[in-house]
CSV table of N, CA, C and O and ligand atoms in Angstrom, one decimal:
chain,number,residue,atom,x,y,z
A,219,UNK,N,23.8,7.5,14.9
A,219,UNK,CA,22.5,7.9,14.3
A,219,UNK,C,22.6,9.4,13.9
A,219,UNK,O,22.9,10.3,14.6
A,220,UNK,N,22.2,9.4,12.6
A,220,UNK,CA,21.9,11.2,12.1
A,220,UNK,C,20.9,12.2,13.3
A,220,UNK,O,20.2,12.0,14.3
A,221,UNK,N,21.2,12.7,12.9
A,221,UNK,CA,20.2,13.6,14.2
A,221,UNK,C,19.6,14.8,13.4
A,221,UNK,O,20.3,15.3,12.5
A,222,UNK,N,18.3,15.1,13.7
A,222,UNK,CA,17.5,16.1,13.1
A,222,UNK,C,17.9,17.7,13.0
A,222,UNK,O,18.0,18.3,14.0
A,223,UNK,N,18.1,18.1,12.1
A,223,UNK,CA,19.2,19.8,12.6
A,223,UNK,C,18.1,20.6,13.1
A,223,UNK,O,18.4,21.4,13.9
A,224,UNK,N,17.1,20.5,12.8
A,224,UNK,CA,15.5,21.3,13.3
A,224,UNK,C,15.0,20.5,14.1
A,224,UNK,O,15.2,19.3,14.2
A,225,UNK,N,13.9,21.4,14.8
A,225,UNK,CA,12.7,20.0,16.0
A,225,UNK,C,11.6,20.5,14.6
A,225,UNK,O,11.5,21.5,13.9
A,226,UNK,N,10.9,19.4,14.7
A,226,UNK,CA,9.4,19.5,13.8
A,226,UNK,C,8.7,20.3,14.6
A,226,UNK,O,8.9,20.3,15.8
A,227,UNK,N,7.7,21.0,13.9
A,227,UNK,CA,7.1,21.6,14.3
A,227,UNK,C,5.6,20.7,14.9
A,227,UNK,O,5.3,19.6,14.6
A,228,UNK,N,5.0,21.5,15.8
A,228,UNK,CA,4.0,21.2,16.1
A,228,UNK,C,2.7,20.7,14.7
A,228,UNK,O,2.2,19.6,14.3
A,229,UNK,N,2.7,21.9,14.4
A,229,UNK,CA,2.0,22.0,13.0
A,229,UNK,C,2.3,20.9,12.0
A,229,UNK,O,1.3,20.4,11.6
A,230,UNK,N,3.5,20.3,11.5
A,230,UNK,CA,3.7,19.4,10.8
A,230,UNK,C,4.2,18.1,11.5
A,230,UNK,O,4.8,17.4,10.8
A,231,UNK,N,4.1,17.8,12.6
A,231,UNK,CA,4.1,17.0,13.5
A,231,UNK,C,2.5,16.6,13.2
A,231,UNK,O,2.4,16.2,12.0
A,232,UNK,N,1.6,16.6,13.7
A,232,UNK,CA,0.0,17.0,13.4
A,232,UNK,C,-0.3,16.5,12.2
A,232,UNK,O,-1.0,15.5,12.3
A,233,UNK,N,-0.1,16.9,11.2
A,233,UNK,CA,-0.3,16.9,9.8
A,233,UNK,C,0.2,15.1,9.5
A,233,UNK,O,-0.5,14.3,9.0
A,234,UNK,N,1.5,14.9,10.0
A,234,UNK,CA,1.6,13.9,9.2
A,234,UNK,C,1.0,13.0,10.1
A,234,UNK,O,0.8,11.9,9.5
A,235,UNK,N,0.5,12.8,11.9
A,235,UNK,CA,-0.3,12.0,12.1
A,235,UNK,C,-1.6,12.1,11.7
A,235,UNK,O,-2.6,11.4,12.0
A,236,UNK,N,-1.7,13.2,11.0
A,236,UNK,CA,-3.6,13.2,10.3
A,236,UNK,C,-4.2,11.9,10.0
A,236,UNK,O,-5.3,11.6,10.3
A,237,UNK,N,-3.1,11.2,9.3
A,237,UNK,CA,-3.3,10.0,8.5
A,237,UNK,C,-3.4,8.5,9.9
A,237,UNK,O,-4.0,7.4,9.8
A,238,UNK,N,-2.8,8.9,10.7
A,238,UNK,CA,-2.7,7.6,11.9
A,238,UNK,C,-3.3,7.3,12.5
A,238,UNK,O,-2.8,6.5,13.4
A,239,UNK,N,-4.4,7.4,12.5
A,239,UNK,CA,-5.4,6.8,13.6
A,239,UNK,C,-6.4,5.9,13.2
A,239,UNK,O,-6.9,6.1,12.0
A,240,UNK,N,-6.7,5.3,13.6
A,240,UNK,CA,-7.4,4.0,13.3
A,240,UNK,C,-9.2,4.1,12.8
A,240,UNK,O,-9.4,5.2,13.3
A,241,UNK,N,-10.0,3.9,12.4
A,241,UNK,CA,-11.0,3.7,11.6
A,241,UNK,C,-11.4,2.7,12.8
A,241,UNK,O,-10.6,1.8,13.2
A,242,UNK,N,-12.7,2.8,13.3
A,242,UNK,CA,-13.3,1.6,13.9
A,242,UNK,C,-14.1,0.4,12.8
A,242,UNK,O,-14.6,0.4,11.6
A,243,UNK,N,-14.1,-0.3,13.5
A,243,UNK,CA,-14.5,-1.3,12.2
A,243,UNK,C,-16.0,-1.3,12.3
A,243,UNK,O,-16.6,-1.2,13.3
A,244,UNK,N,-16.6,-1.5,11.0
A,244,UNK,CA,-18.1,-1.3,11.1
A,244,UNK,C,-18.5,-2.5,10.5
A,244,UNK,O,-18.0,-3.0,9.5
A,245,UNK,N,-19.6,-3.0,11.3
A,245,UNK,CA,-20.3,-4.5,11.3
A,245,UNK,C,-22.1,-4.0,11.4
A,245,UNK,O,-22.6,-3.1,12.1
A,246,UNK,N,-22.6,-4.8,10.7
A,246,UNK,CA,-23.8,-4.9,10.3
A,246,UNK,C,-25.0,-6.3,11.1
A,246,UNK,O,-24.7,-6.6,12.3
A,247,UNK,N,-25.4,-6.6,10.9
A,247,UNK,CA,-26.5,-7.9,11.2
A,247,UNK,C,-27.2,-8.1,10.4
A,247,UNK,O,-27.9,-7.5,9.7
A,248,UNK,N,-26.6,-9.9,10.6
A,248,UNK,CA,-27.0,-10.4,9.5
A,248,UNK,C,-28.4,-10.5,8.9
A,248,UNK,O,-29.0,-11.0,9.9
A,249,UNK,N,-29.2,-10.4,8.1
A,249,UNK,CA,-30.4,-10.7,7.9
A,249,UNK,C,-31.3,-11.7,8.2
A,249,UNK,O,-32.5,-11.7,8.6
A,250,UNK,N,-30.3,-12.5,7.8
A,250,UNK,CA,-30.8,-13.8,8.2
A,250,UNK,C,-31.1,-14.1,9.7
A,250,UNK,O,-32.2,-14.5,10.2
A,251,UNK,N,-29.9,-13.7,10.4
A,251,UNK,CA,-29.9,-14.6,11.9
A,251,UNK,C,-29.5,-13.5,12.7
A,251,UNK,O,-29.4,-13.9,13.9
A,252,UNK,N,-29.3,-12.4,12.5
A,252,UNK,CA,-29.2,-11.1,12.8
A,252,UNK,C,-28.0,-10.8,13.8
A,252,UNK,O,-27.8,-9.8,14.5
A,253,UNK,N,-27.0,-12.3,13.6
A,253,UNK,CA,-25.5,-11.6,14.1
A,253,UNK,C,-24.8,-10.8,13.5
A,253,UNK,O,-24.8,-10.4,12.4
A,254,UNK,N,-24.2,-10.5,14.4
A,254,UNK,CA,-23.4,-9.4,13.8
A,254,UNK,C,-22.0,-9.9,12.5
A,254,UNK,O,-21.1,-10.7,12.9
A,255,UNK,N,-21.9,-9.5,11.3
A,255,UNK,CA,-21.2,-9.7,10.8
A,255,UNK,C,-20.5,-8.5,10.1
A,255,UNK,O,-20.8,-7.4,10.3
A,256,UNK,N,-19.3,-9.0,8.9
A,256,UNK,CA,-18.8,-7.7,8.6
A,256,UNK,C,-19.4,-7.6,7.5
A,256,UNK,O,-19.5,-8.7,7.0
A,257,UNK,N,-20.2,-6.2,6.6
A,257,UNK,CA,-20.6,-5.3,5.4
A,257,UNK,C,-20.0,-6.2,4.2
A,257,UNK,O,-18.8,-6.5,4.1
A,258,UNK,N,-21.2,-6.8,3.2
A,258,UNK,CA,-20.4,-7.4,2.3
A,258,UNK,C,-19.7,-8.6,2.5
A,258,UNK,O,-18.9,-8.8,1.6
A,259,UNK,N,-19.7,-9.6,3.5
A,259,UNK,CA,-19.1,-10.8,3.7
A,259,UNK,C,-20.2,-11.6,4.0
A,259,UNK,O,-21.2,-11.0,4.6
A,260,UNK,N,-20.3,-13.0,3.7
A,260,UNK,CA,-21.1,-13.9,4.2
A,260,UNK,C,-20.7,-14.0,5.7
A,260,UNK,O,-19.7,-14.1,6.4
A,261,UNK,N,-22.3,-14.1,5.8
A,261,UNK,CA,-22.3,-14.7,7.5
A,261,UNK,C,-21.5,-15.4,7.7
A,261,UNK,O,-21.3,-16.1,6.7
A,262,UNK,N,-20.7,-15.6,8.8
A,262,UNK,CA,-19.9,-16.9,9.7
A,262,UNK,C,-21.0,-17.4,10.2
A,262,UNK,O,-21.1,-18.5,9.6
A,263,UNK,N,-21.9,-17.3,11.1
A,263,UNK,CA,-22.8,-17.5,12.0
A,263,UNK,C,-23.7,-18.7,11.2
A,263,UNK,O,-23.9,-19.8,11.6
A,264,UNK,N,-24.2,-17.9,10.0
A,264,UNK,CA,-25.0,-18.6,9.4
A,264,UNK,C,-24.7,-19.1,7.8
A,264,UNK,O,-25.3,-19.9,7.2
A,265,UNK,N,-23.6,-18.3,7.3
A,265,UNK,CA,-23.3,-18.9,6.0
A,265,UNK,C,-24.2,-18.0,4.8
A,265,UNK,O,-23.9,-17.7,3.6
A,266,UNK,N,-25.2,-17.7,5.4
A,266,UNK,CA,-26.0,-16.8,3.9
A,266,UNK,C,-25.4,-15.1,3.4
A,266,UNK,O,-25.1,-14.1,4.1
A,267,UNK,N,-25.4,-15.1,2.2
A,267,UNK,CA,-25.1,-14.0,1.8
A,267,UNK,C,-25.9,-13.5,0.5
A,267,UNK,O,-25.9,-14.3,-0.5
A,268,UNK,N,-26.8,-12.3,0.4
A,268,UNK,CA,-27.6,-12.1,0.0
A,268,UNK,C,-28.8,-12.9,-0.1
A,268,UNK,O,-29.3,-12.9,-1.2
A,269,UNK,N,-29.5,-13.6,0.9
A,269,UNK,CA,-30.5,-14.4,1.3
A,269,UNK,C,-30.3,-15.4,0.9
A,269,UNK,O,-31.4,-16.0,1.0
A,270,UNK,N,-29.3,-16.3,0.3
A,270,UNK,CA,-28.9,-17.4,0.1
A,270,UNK,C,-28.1,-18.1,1.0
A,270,UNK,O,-27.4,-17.4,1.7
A,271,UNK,N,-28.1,-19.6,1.1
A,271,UNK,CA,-26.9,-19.9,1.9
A,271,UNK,C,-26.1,-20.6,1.0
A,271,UNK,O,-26.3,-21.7,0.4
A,272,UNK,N,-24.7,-19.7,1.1
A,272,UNK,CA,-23.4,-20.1,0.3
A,272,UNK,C,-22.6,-20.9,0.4
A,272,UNK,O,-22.0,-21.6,-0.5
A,273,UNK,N,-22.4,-21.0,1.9
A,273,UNK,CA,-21.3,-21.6,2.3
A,273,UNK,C,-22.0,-22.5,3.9
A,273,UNK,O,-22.8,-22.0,4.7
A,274,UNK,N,-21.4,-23.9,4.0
A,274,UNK,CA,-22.1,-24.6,4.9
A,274,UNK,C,-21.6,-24.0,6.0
A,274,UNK,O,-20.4,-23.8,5.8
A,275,UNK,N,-22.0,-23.7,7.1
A,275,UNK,CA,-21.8,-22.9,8.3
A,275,UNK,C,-21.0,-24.0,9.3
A,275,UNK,O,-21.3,-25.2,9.4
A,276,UNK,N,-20.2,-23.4,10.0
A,276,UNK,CA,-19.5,-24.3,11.0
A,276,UNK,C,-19.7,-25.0,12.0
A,276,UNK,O,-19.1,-26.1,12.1
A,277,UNK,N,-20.6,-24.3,13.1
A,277,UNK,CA,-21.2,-25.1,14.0
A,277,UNK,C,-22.3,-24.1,14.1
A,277,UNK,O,-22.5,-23.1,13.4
A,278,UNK,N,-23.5,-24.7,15.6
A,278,UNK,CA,-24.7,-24.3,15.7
A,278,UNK,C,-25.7,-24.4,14.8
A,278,UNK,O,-26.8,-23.9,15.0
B,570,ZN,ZN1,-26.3,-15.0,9.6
């Protein structure tokens, strides 16, 4: 294996995990049935999306 001829610096060590960390995921409730689902997707729970129901719902 090559080996690094410098150690990284702190500073650019830092910089390039700027980018690494995770985003939590953001979920909304549904209108309809007021589970939680994800921004922009039809309900699972209930199937409606924009006060319609789109898709026939799976159980319950
Ligand atoms: Zn729903």
């Amino acid at each position: 294996m090559p080996t690094p001829k410098k150690r990284t610096t702190r500073s650019k060590r830092d910089m390039r995990r700027s980018h690494d960390f995770a985003v939590p995921k953001t979920s909304v409730n549904c209108p309809n049935c007021s589970a939680l689902k994800l921004p922009h997707n039809v309900c699972t729970s209930c199937g409606y999306y924009k006060g319609e129901e789109v898709v026939v719902a799976k159980s319950t």
